[in-house]
């Protein structure tokens, strides 16, 4: 088996790799690094969690070890689809370049232009950016891309799915034709073949697994959900989510819950907090400081449940995620691969559970067609009530029964005076024949004897 020490990497880079505890490259690293060190373009396709980030950072650092950047003219460029992935690449850069005198700049939204301008003005060797913020700096005249020697597009298919094709093509046009280009992604859709054919020159195509293959270390299940009452569908679905979480018990040490819409991310988070779950949300509408704080808490184990939109599905390296819950079946089947790839990383086992509503069944079929297997159904043994709710209902029931025991018995009501007269008339009726023409309920005084009527009159006179 090949080791990093045998791959012709810079000695200072090797020293940092050893200190990080890595000695043997992953298959994608073993195949991509030699080609990149030779200066070839690389098209790398491998499932998520296999080490693609180090696959381009390590050779890039070795190639950039000599030389110096000029102001506003970065020597290399790494494009990422999301802020979180860009920040993670920057962390990897810091880990592996600790013994090299190389500088970096991170250009993402949510950070002031002034701070980023100050870093760019000093000159950077590695520029890590999202496409939108990169072009903003370029249009402001703060960035020149004519000295870029190595360009990396990370999660290339996601960049295209998010509508970055025009931006990517424009950025390619701003960089030198002689640059080295590295494309890395978990999936490679047919529609981006035109882009790779246009901008990559005789690339070394490295495909470690069939496209869109889910990790074998992840157990996949789907709960088929059909609401009992249509107007309560959302409430019942959130209750089912809580049931599924409780059902995993202690094996669910932490989890990422994916929703298709940002509004559902917020609603699910509030619902989980209401039932005392340790949960927090992350999506594109939050500012960068909130997103960073939430991710740091999740990595540190202070947060158990991370409710996220697909902004967190790509490239986040959190090795110890035990579960992934898909509150919705993703609209794009490729996103399913990336979502469940957040668990079962680095050889660990993981579990992914998806909730499928009736209107999501066509998306589920697309996912199963993509991964070429049927996902195990677990709908038969789910009753739709979580342990938190069951215990809550039990405590409320016990409190109710206890209050009923403590409640004093009601006193017998005193019969009104007219009731005695009515009963007397019924007894008189039993003694006498019915009164002709007056039906079954004749006036009371007709059933009274003369003496009784006279006594009644005397009582009224006294009153």
Short mmCIF file of C-alpha atoms in Angstrom, two decimals:
data_model
loop_
_atom_site.label_atom_id
_atom_site.label_comp_id
_atom_site.label_asym_id
_atom_site.label_seq_id
_atom_site.Cartn_x
_atom_site.Cartn_y
_atom_site.Cartn_z
CA UNK A 1 0.00 0.00 0.00
CA UNK A 2 1.31 3.44 -0.96
CA UNK A 3 2.23 5.92 1.78
CA UNK A 4 2.34 9.72 1.67
CA UNK A 5 6.10 9.56 2.12
CA UNK A 6 6.35 7.78 -1.27
CA UNK A 7 4.34 10.39 -3.21
CA UNK A 8 7.01 13.04 -3.89
CA UNK A 9 5.28 15.65 -1.74
CA UNK A 10 7.15 18.58 -0.22
CA UNK A 11 8.97 17.55 2.97
CA UNK A 12 7.37 20.31 5.01
CA UNK A 13 3.95 19.19 3.81
CA UNK A 14 4.81 15.59 4.77
CA UNK A 15 5.81 16.75 8.25
CA UNK A 16 2.42 18.43 8.72
CA UNK A 17 0.62 15.31 7.41
CA UNK A 18 2.45 13.09 9.92
CA UNK A 19 1.63 15.44 12.79
CA UNK A 20 -2.03 15.33 11.76
CA UNK A 21 -1.88 11.54 12.17
CA UNK A 22 -2.20 10.53 8.52
CA UNK A 23 0.18 8.07 6.89
CA UNK A 24 -1.76 6.24 4.17
CA UNK A 25 -3.70 8.09 1.42
CA UNK A 26 -7.27 7.23 0.52
CA UNK A 27 -7.87 5.75 -2.96
CA UNK A 28 -8.86 9.12 -4.47
CA UNK A 29 -5.76 10.75 -2.95
CA UNK A 30 -3.49 7.93 -4.12
CA UNK A 31 -4.69 8.37 -7.71
CA UNK A 32 -5.13 12.16 -7.88
CA UNK A 33 -2.00 13.45 -6.11
CA UNK A 34 0.61 11.99 -8.54
CA UNK A 35 -1.26 13.34 -11.58
CA UNK A 36 -1.64 16.77 -9.98
CA UNK A 37 2.07 16.87 -9.04
CA UNK A 38 2.89 16.24 -12.71
CA UNK A 39 0.94 19.38 -13.64
CA UNK A 40 -1.91 17.55 -15.36
CA UNK A 41 -5.55 18.56 -15.23
CA UNK A 42 -7.55 16.21 -13.02
CA UNK A 43 -11.22 15.22 -13.08
CA UNK A 44 -11.82 13.39 -9.79
CA UNK A 45 -15.08 11.59 -9.03
CA UNK A 46 -15.53 9.88 -5.69
CA UNK A 47 -18.27 9.56 -3.11
CA UNK A 48 -18.33 12.08 -0.32
CA UNK A 49 -16.17 11.51 2.74
CA UNK A 50 -13.27 9.91 0.84
CA UNK A 51 -10.75 12.75 1.24
CA UNK A 52 -11.11 14.77 -1.97
CA UNK A 53 -10.15 18.02 -0.18
CA UNK A 54 -6.69 16.74 0.77
CA UNK A 55 -6.49 15.25 -2.73
CA UNK A 56 -6.07 18.74 -4.21
CA UNK A 57 -4.65 20.71 -1.26
CA UNK A 58 -1.56 18.52 -0.74
CA UNK A 59 -0.23 18.70 -4.33
CA UNK A 60 -1.22 22.36 -4.59
CA UNK A 61 0.85 23.26 -1.51
CA UNK A 62 3.82 21.29 -2.83
CA UNK A 63 3.65 23.09 -6.20
CA UNK A 64 3.31 26.51 -4.53
CA UNK A 65 6.07 25.95 -1.95
CA UNK A 66 8.44 28.06 -4.02
CA UNK A 67 7.54 31.53 -5.21
CA UNK A 68 5.86 34.61 -3.83
CA UNK A 69 2.50 36.22 -4.50
CA UNK A 70 2.09 39.82 -5.62
CA UNK A 71 -0.52 42.25 -4.30
CA UNK A 72 -4.04 41.50 -5.53
CA UNK A 73 -2.70 38.68 -7.73
CA UNK A 74 -3.34 35.25 -6.13
CA UNK A 75 -1.21 32.34 -7.33
CA UNK A 76 -3.96 29.73 -6.95
CA UNK A 77 -7.74 29.73 -6.71
CA UNK A 78 -10.15 27.32 -5.01
CA UNK A 79 -13.86 27.77 -5.82
CA UNK A 80 -16.47 26.30 -3.45
CA UNK A 81 -20.28 26.36 -3.68
CA UNK A 82 -20.98 27.33 -0.05
CA UNK A 83 -19.42 29.37 2.73
CA UNK A 84 -19.15 26.33 5.00
CA UNK A 85 -17.23 24.28 2.45
CA UNK A 86 -14.92 27.22 1.72
CA UNK A 87 -14.23 27.64 5.43
CA UNK A 88 -13.47 23.93 5.74
CA UNK A 89 -10.98 24.09 2.85
CA UNK A 90 -9.32 27.01 4.62
CA UNK A 91 -9.00 24.91 7.79
CA UNK A 92 -7.35 22.11 5.80
CA UNK A 93 -4.97 24.64 4.29
CA UNK A 94 -3.95 25.82 7.78
CA UNK A 95 -3.38 22.21 8.90
CA UNK A 96 -1.14 21.17 6.01
CA UNK A 97 0.72 24.45 5.39
CA UNK A 98 1.86 25.11 8.96
CA UNK A 99 5.54 24.74 8.00
CA UNK A 100 5.28 26.66 4.72
CA UNK A 101 5.40 30.41 4.36
CA UNK A 102 2.25 30.56 2.27
CA UNK A 103 -0.61 32.98 2.76
CA UNK A 104 -4.32 32.51 2.12
CA UNK A 105 -7.46 34.61 1.82
CA UNK A 106 -11.04 33.45 2.37
CA UNK A 107 -13.58 35.39 0.31
CA UNK A 108 -17.12 34.55 1.39
CA UNK A 109 -20.28 36.48 2.09
CA UNK A 110 -21.14 37.71 5.55
CA UNK A 111 -17.69 39.28 6.04
CA UNK A 112 -16.91 42.94 5.35
CA UNK A 113 -15.17 43.80 2.06
CA UNK A 114 -12.72 46.04 3.89
CA UNK A 115 -11.22 43.19 5.94
CA UNK A 116 -10.90 41.01 2.85
CA UNK A 117 -9.37 43.86 0.82
CA UNK A 118 -6.63 44.33 3.39
CA UNK A 119 -5.60 40.66 3.10
CA UNK A 120 -5.70 40.66 -0.72
CA UNK A 121 -3.60 43.83 -0.90
CA UNK A 122 -0.75 42.03 0.89
CA UNK A 123 -0.71 39.28 -1.73
CA UNK A 124 -2.01 35.73 -1.22
CA UNK A 125 -0.75 32.39 -2.45
CA UNK A 126 -4.07 30.58 -2.08
CA UNK A 127 -7.42 32.30 -2.63
CA UNK A 128 -10.44 30.31 -1.40
CA UNK A 129 -13.77 31.81 -2.45
CA UNK A 130 -17.38 31.40 -3.39
CA UNK A 131 -18.08 32.56 -6.98
CA UNK A 132 -20.34 35.49 -6.09
CA UNK A 133 -18.00 37.15 -3.62
CA UNK A 134 -15.00 36.54 -5.90
CA UNK A 135 -16.65 38.38 -8.79
CA UNK A 136 -17.73 41.19 -6.45
CA UNK A 137 -14.08 41.84 -5.58
CA UNK A 138 -13.06 41.61 -9.22
CA UNK A 139 -15.70 44.10 -10.36
CA UNK A 140 -14.57 46.52 -7.64
CA UNK A 141 -11.07 46.41 -9.09
CA UNK A 142 -9.60 44.78 -6.01
CA UNK A 143 -8.58 41.48 -7.61
CA UNK A 144 -6.50 40.41 -10.63
CA UNK A 145 -6.68 36.76 -11.73
CA UNK A 146 -4.06 36.81 -14.49
CA UNK A 147 -1.41 35.15 -12.29
CA UNK A 148 -3.48 32.10 -11.25
CA UNK A 149 -1.42 28.97 -11.88
CA UNK A 150 -3.69 26.36 -10.28
CA UNK A 151 -7.49 26.50 -10.26
CA UNK A 152 -9.65 24.08 -8.29
CA UNK A 153 -13.42 23.66 -8.60
CA UNK A 154 -14.61 21.72 -5.56
CA UNK A 155 -18.01 19.99 -5.62
CA UNK A 156 -18.30 20.87 -9.30
CA UNK A 157 -21.76 19.37 -9.82
CA UNK A 158 -23.17 21.33 -6.89
CA UNK A 159 -21.75 24.54 -8.33
CA UNK A 160 -23.68 23.86 -11.49
CA UNK A 161 -26.86 22.81 -9.68
CA UNK A 162 -26.85 26.11 -7.80
CA UNK A 163 -26.81 28.10 -11.03
CA UNK A 164 -23.13 29.04 -11.04
CA UNK A 165 -22.48 27.98 -14.67
CA UNK A 166 -22.26 31.57 -16.04
CA UNK A 167 -20.07 32.65 -13.12
CA UNK A 168 -17.76 29.64 -13.48
CA UNK A 169 -17.35 30.23 -17.21
CA UNK A 170 -16.60 33.91 -16.61
CA UNK A 171 -14.02 33.12 -13.92
CA UNK A 172 -12.33 30.61 -16.22
CA UNK A 173 -12.12 33.36 -18.83
CA UNK A 174 -10.38 35.67 -16.35
CA UNK A 175 -7.64 33.14 -15.56
CA UNK A 176 -4.70 32.24 -17.85
CA UNK A 177 -5.18 29.55 -20.46
CA UNK A 178 -2.01 27.84 -19.19
CA UNK A 179 -3.41 27.25 -15.70
CA UNK A 180 -3.73 23.76 -14.19
CA UNK A 181 -7.37 22.86 -13.50
CA UNK A 182 -8.65 20.34 -10.95
CA UNK A 183 -12.31 19.30 -10.85
CA UNK A 184 -13.52 17.29 -7.86
CA UNK A 185 -17.02 16.08 -7.11
CA UNK A 186 -19.03 13.20 -5.71
CA UNK A 187 -21.24 13.06 -8.81
CA UNK A 188 -20.71 14.22 -12.36
CA UNK A 189 -23.93 14.94 -14.21
CA UNK A 190 -24.01 14.71 -17.99
CA UNK A 191 -24.77 18.41 -18.46
CA UNK A 192 -21.39 19.48 -17.08
CA UNK A 193 -19.45 17.42 -19.58
CA UNK A 194 -19.50 20.45 -21.87
CA UNK A 195 -17.80 22.55 -19.19
CA UNK A 196 -15.11 19.97 -18.49
CA UNK A 197 -14.50 19.42 -22.20
CA UNK A 198 -14.15 23.17 -22.69
CA UNK A 199 -11.87 24.07 -19.79
CA UNK A 200 -9.89 20.91 -18.99
CA UNK A 201 -7.05 19.81 -21.26
CA UNK A 202 -6.58 16.04 -21.52
CA UNK A 203 -7.50 15.52 -17.87
CA UNK A 204 -6.62 12.46 -15.84
CA UNK A 205 -10.10 11.07 -15.14
CA UNK A 206 -10.16 9.38 -11.75
CA UNK A 207 -13.40 7.64 -10.86
CA UNK A 208 -13.05 5.60 -7.69
CA UNK A 209 -16.65 4.36 -7.53
CA UNK A 210 -19.58 4.31 -9.95
CA UNK A 211 -21.19 7.72 -10.15
CA UNK A 212 -23.83 8.43 -7.48
CA UNK A 213 -22.98 5.46 -5.29
CA UNK A 214 -23.92 5.74 -1.63
CA UNK A 215 -21.44 4.66 1.02
CA UNK A 216 -21.74 1.00 2.01
CA UNK A 217 -21.13 1.91 5.67
CA UNK A 218 -24.48 3.75 5.87
CA UNK A 219 -27.64 1.81 6.74
CA UNK A 220 -30.53 3.33 4.76
CA UNK A 221 -34.20 3.25 5.74
CA UNK A 222 -37.35 5.07 4.69
CA UNK A 223 -40.55 5.61 6.70
CA UNK A 224 -43.58 5.87 4.44
CA UNK A 225 -45.77 8.59 5.91
CA UNK A 226 -49.47 9.06 5.20
CA UNK A 227 -51.26 11.60 7.43
CA UNK A 228 -54.46 10.53 9.15
CA UNK A 229 -55.91 14.01 8.72
CA UNK A 230 -54.85 16.14 5.79
CA UNK A 231 -55.16 19.45 7.62
CA UNK A 232 -52.82 18.11 10.33
CA UNK A 233 -50.26 16.60 7.95
CA UNK A 234 -47.40 18.87 8.97
CA UNK A 235 -48.03 18.33 12.68
CA UNK A 236 -48.19 14.55 12.25
CA UNK A 237 -45.01 14.57 10.18
CA UNK A 238 -43.08 16.45 12.86
CA UNK A 239 -44.41 14.00 15.44
CA UNK A 240 -43.15 11.12 13.30
CA UNK A 241 -39.72 12.76 13.12
CA UNK A 242 -39.57 12.92 16.91
CA UNK A 243 -40.67 9.29 17.10
CA UNK A 244 -37.91 8.20 14.74
CA UNK A 245 -35.30 10.08 16.77
CA UNK A 246 -36.50 8.56 20.05
CA UNK A 247 -36.68 5.13 18.48
CA UNK A 248 -32.91 5.17 17.84
CA UNK A 249 -32.27 5.64 21.55
CA UNK A 250 -28.68 5.89 22.71
CA UNK A 251 -27.26 4.96 19.30
CA UNK A 252 -28.24 8.43 18.08
CA UNK A 253 -25.41 10.43 19.62
CA UNK A 254 -25.94 13.32 17.19
CA UNK A 255 -27.72 13.84 13.89
CA UNK A 256 -28.26 16.19 10.98
CA UNK A 257 -31.89 16.69 9.94
CA UNK A 258 -32.28 17.88 6.34
CA UNK A 259 -35.28 19.85 5.07
CA UNK A 260 -35.89 21.01 1.50
CA UNK A 261 -37.08 24.49 2.49
CA UNK A 262 -35.64 27.08 4.84
CA UNK A 263 -39.07 27.69 6.39
CA UNK A 264 -39.33 24.01 7.33
CA UNK A 265 -35.86 24.21 8.89
CA UNK A 266 -37.08 26.93 11.25
CA UNK A 267 -40.42 25.24 11.99
CA UNK A 268 -38.80 21.86 12.72
CA UNK A 269 -36.23 23.48 14.98
CA UNK A 270 -38.90 25.28 17.01
CA UNK A 271 -40.92 22.07 17.25
CA UNK A 272 -37.94 20.06 18.52
CA UNK A 273 -37.04 22.73 21.06
CA UNK A 274 -40.65 22.79 22.27
CA UNK A 275 -40.33 19.10 23.16
CA UNK A 276 -36.96 19.64 24.90
CA UNK A 277 -34.67 18.37 22.14
CA UNK A 278 -31.21 19.96 21.89
CA UNK A 279 -31.55 21.36 18.37
CA UNK A 280 -30.49 24.37 16.33
CA UNK A 281 -30.90 25.51 12.72
CA UNK A 282 -28.51 26.36 9.90
CA UNK A 283 -29.54 27.69 6.48
CA UNK A 284 -28.61 30.31 3.92
CA UNK A 285 -30.60 33.19 5.45
CA UNK A 286 -28.54 33.18 8.66
CA UNK A 287 -25.53 35.46 8.85
CA UNK A 288 -22.09 33.91 8.76
CA UNK A 289 -21.35 34.37 12.46
CA UNK A 290 -24.53 32.46 13.43
CA UNK A 291 -23.75 29.64 11.01
CA UNK A 292 -20.17 29.34 12.24
CA UNK A 293 -21.26 29.37 15.90
CA UNK A 294 -23.86 26.65 15.29
CA UNK A 295 -21.42 24.41 13.38
CA UNK A 296 -18.75 24.83 16.04
CA UNK A 297 -21.23 23.81 18.75
CA UNK A 298 -22.24 20.75 16.72
CA UNK A 299 -18.61 19.72 16.15
CA UNK A 300 -17.85 20.18 19.85
CA UNK A 301 -20.75 17.95 20.91
CA UNK A 302 -22.62 20.79 22.62
CA UNK A 303 -25.44 20.48 20.06
CA UNK A 304 -27.10 17.12 19.38
CA UNK A 305 -29.44 17.88 16.47
CA UNK A 306 -28.50 20.15 13.55
CA UNK A 307 -31.52 21.03 11.40
CA UNK A 308 -30.23 22.13 8.01
CA UNK A 309 -31.05 22.98 4.45
CA UNK A 310 -28.84 21.60 1.69
CA UNK A 311 -26.32 24.36 2.42
CA UNK A 312 -24.84 21.89 4.93
CA UNK A 313 -25.07 18.81 2.71
CA UNK A 314 -21.88 19.31 0.77
CA UNK A 315 -18.36 18.91 2.00
CA UNK A 316 -18.81 19.37 5.75
CA UNK A 317 -16.26 17.15 7.44
CA UNK A 318 -17.78 16.13 10.78
CA UNK A 319 -16.59 12.52 11.13
CA UNK A 320 -18.66 11.49 14.15
CA UNK A 321 -22.22 12.12 12.90
CA UNK A 322 -24.16 8.98 13.86
CA UNK A 323 -27.45 9.67 12.03
CA UNK A 324 -28.93 11.60 9.15
CA UNK A 325 -32.69 12.23 9.03
CA UNK A 326 -34.24 13.40 5.78
CA UNK A 327 -37.39 15.25 6.84
CA UNK A 328 -38.10 15.58 3.11
CA UNK A 329 -36.97 13.47 0.18
CA UNK A 330 -34.62 15.78 -1.76
CA UNK A 331 -35.90 17.15 -5.05
CA UNK A 332 -32.63 16.23 -6.79
CA UNK A 333 -31.62 12.60 -6.27
CA UNK A 334 -27.91 13.51 -6.24
CA UNK A 335 -28.53 15.54 -3.09
CA UNK A 336 -29.55 12.32 -1.33
CA UNK A 337 -26.02 10.98 -1.84
CA UNK A 338 -24.49 14.06 -0.30
CA UNK A 339 -26.94 14.20 2.60
CA UNK A 340 -26.42 10.64 3.79
CA UNK A 341 -22.70 11.09 3.17
CA UNK A 342 -22.57 13.23 6.32
CA UNK A 343 -22.67 9.98 8.33
CA UNK A 344 -20.61 6.81 7.99
CA UNK A 345 -17.46 8.78 7.25
CA UNK A 346 -13.85 7.62 7.53
CA UNK A 347 -14.85 3.96 7.78
CA UNK A 348 -17.39 4.48 10.57
CA UNK A 349 -20.90 3.07 10.41
CA UNK A 350 -23.88 5.38 10.13
CA UNK A 351 -27.62 5.39 9.63
CA UNK A 352 -29.86 7.44 7.34
CA UNK A 353 -33.65 7.56 7.76
CA UNK A 354 -35.91 9.32 5.26
CA UNK A 355 -39.55 10.34 5.70
CA UNK A 356 -41.50 9.93 2.48
CA UNK A 357 -44.88 11.66 2.14
CA UNK A 358 -47.28 10.71 -0.68
CA UNK A 359 -46.20 13.70 -2.80
CA UNK A 360 -42.52 12.68 -2.36
CA UNK A 361 -42.89 9.16 -3.75
CA UNK A 362 -41.76 10.16 -7.26
CA UNK A 363 -38.60 11.69 -5.79
CA UNK A 364 -37.98 8.51 -3.80
CA UNK A 365 -38.26 6.47 -7.00
CA UNK A 366 -35.66 8.75 -8.63
CA UNK A 367 -33.31 8.26 -5.66
CA UNK A 368 -33.65 4.46 -5.77
CA UNK A 369 -33.08 4.48 -9.51
CA UNK A 370 -29.93 6.56 -9.03
CA UNK A 371 -28.42 4.34 -6.32
CA UNK A 372 -29.71 1.19 -8.07
CA UNK A 373 -31.28 -0.35 -4.98
CA UNK A 374 -34.50 -0.29 -2.99
CA UNK A 375 -34.30 1.43 0.38
CA UNK A 376 -35.62 -0.63 3.30
CA UNK A 377 -39.13 0.41 4.43
CA UNK A 378 -39.72 0.76 8.19
CA UNK A 379 -43.26 2.14 8.17
CA UNK A 380 -45.04 -0.85 9.77
CA UNK A 381 -43.68 -0.46 13.30
CA UNK A 382 -43.94 3.31 13.62
CA UNK A 383 -46.98 4.54 15.59
CA UNK A 384 -46.30 8.24 15.15
CA UNK A 385 -45.83 9.24 18.80
CA UNK A 386 -42.48 10.03 20.36
CA UNK A 387 -41.37 8.92 23.80
CA UNK A 388 -41.24 12.53 24.93
CA UNK A 389 -44.89 12.98 23.99
CA UNK A 390 -45.91 9.61 25.46
CA UNK A 391 -44.30 10.44 28.79
CA UNK A 392 -45.83 13.91 28.63
CA UNK A 393 -49.30 12.47 27.98
CA UNK A 394 -48.84 9.95 30.79
CA UNK A 395 -47.88 12.64 33.28
CA UNK A 396 -50.83 14.80 32.22
CA UNK A 397 -53.16 11.80 32.58
CA UNK A 398 -51.81 10.98 36.05
CA UNK A 399 -52.20 14.59 37.11
CA UNK A 400 -55.76 14.58 35.81
CA UNK A 401 -56.69 11.36 37.63
CA UNK A 402 -55.10 12.63 40.82
CA UNK A 403 -57.03 15.89 40.64
CA UNK A 404 -60.23 13.92 40.13
CA UNK A 405 -59.55 11.90 43.30
CA UNK A 406 -58.92 15.04 45.32
CA UNK A 407 -62.07 16.74 44.03
CA UNK A 408 -64.91 16.60 46.69
CA UNK A 409 -68.17 14.89 45.80
CA UNK A 410 -70.95 17.32 44.88
CA UNK A 411 -73.69 17.83 47.48
CA UNK A 412 -77.19 16.58 46.69
CA UNK A 413 -79.33 19.37 45.31
CA UNK A 414 -82.42 20.37 47.29
CA UNK A 415 -85.58 19.74 45.32
CA UNK A 416 -87.60 22.85 44.53
CA UNK A 417 -91.12 23.13 46.07
CA UNK A 418 -92.93 22.61 42.79
CA UNK A 419 -91.31 19.19 42.43
CA UNK A 420 -93.30 17.86 45.42
CA UNK A 421 -96.49 19.15 43.90
CA UNK A 422 -95.64 17.45 40.61
CA UNK A 423 -94.96 14.13 42.33
CA UNK A 424 -98.22 14.54 44.27
CA UNK A 425 -100.13 15.05 41.03
CA UNK A 426 -98.58 11.89 39.58
CA UNK A 427 -99.66 9.89 42.60
CA UNK A 428 -103.15 11.41 42.40
CA UNK A 429 -103.28 10.46 38.76
CA UNK A 430 -102.42 6.90 39.70
CA UNK A 431 -105.43 6.84 42.07
CA UNK A 432 -107.96 8.41 39.68
CA UNK A 433 -108.95 7.94 36.08
CA UNK A 434 -107.54 10.19 33.42
CA UNK A 435 -109.29 13.54 32.92
CA UNK A 436 -111.16 13.58 29.63
CA UNK A 437 -109.83 16.03 27.07
CA UNK A 438 -106.82 17.15 29.11
CA UNK A 439 -104.27 14.59 27.93
CA UNK A 440 -101.74 12.86 30.12
CA UNK A 441 -100.65 15.95 32.10
CA UNK A 442 -103.69 17.71 33.66
CA UNK A 443 -103.15 20.76 35.90
CA UNK A 444 -101.99 19.89 39.38
CA UNK A 445 -104.97 21.39 41.22
CA UNK A 446 -107.44 19.07 39.39
CA UNK A 447 -105.80 16.04 40.95
CA UNK A 448 -106.00 17.54 44.47
CA UNK A 449 -108.83 16.89 46.86
CA UNK A 450 -110.96 19.76 48.19
CA UNK A 451 -109.24 19.68 51.58
CA UNK A 452 -105.82 19.79 49.92
CA UNK A 453 -106.81 22.77 47.78
CA UNK A 454 -108.16 24.65 50.80
CA UNK A 455 -104.95 23.96 52.76
CA UNK A 456 -102.89 25.17 49.83
CA UNK A 457 -104.94 28.37 49.71
CA UNK A 458 -104.39 29.03 53.41
CA UNK A 459 -100.63 28.62 52.97
CA UNK A 460 -100.61 31.18 50.16
CA UNK A 461 -102.59 33.64 52.27
CA UNK A 462 -100.03 33.32 55.07
CA UNK A 463 -97.18 34.02 52.56
#
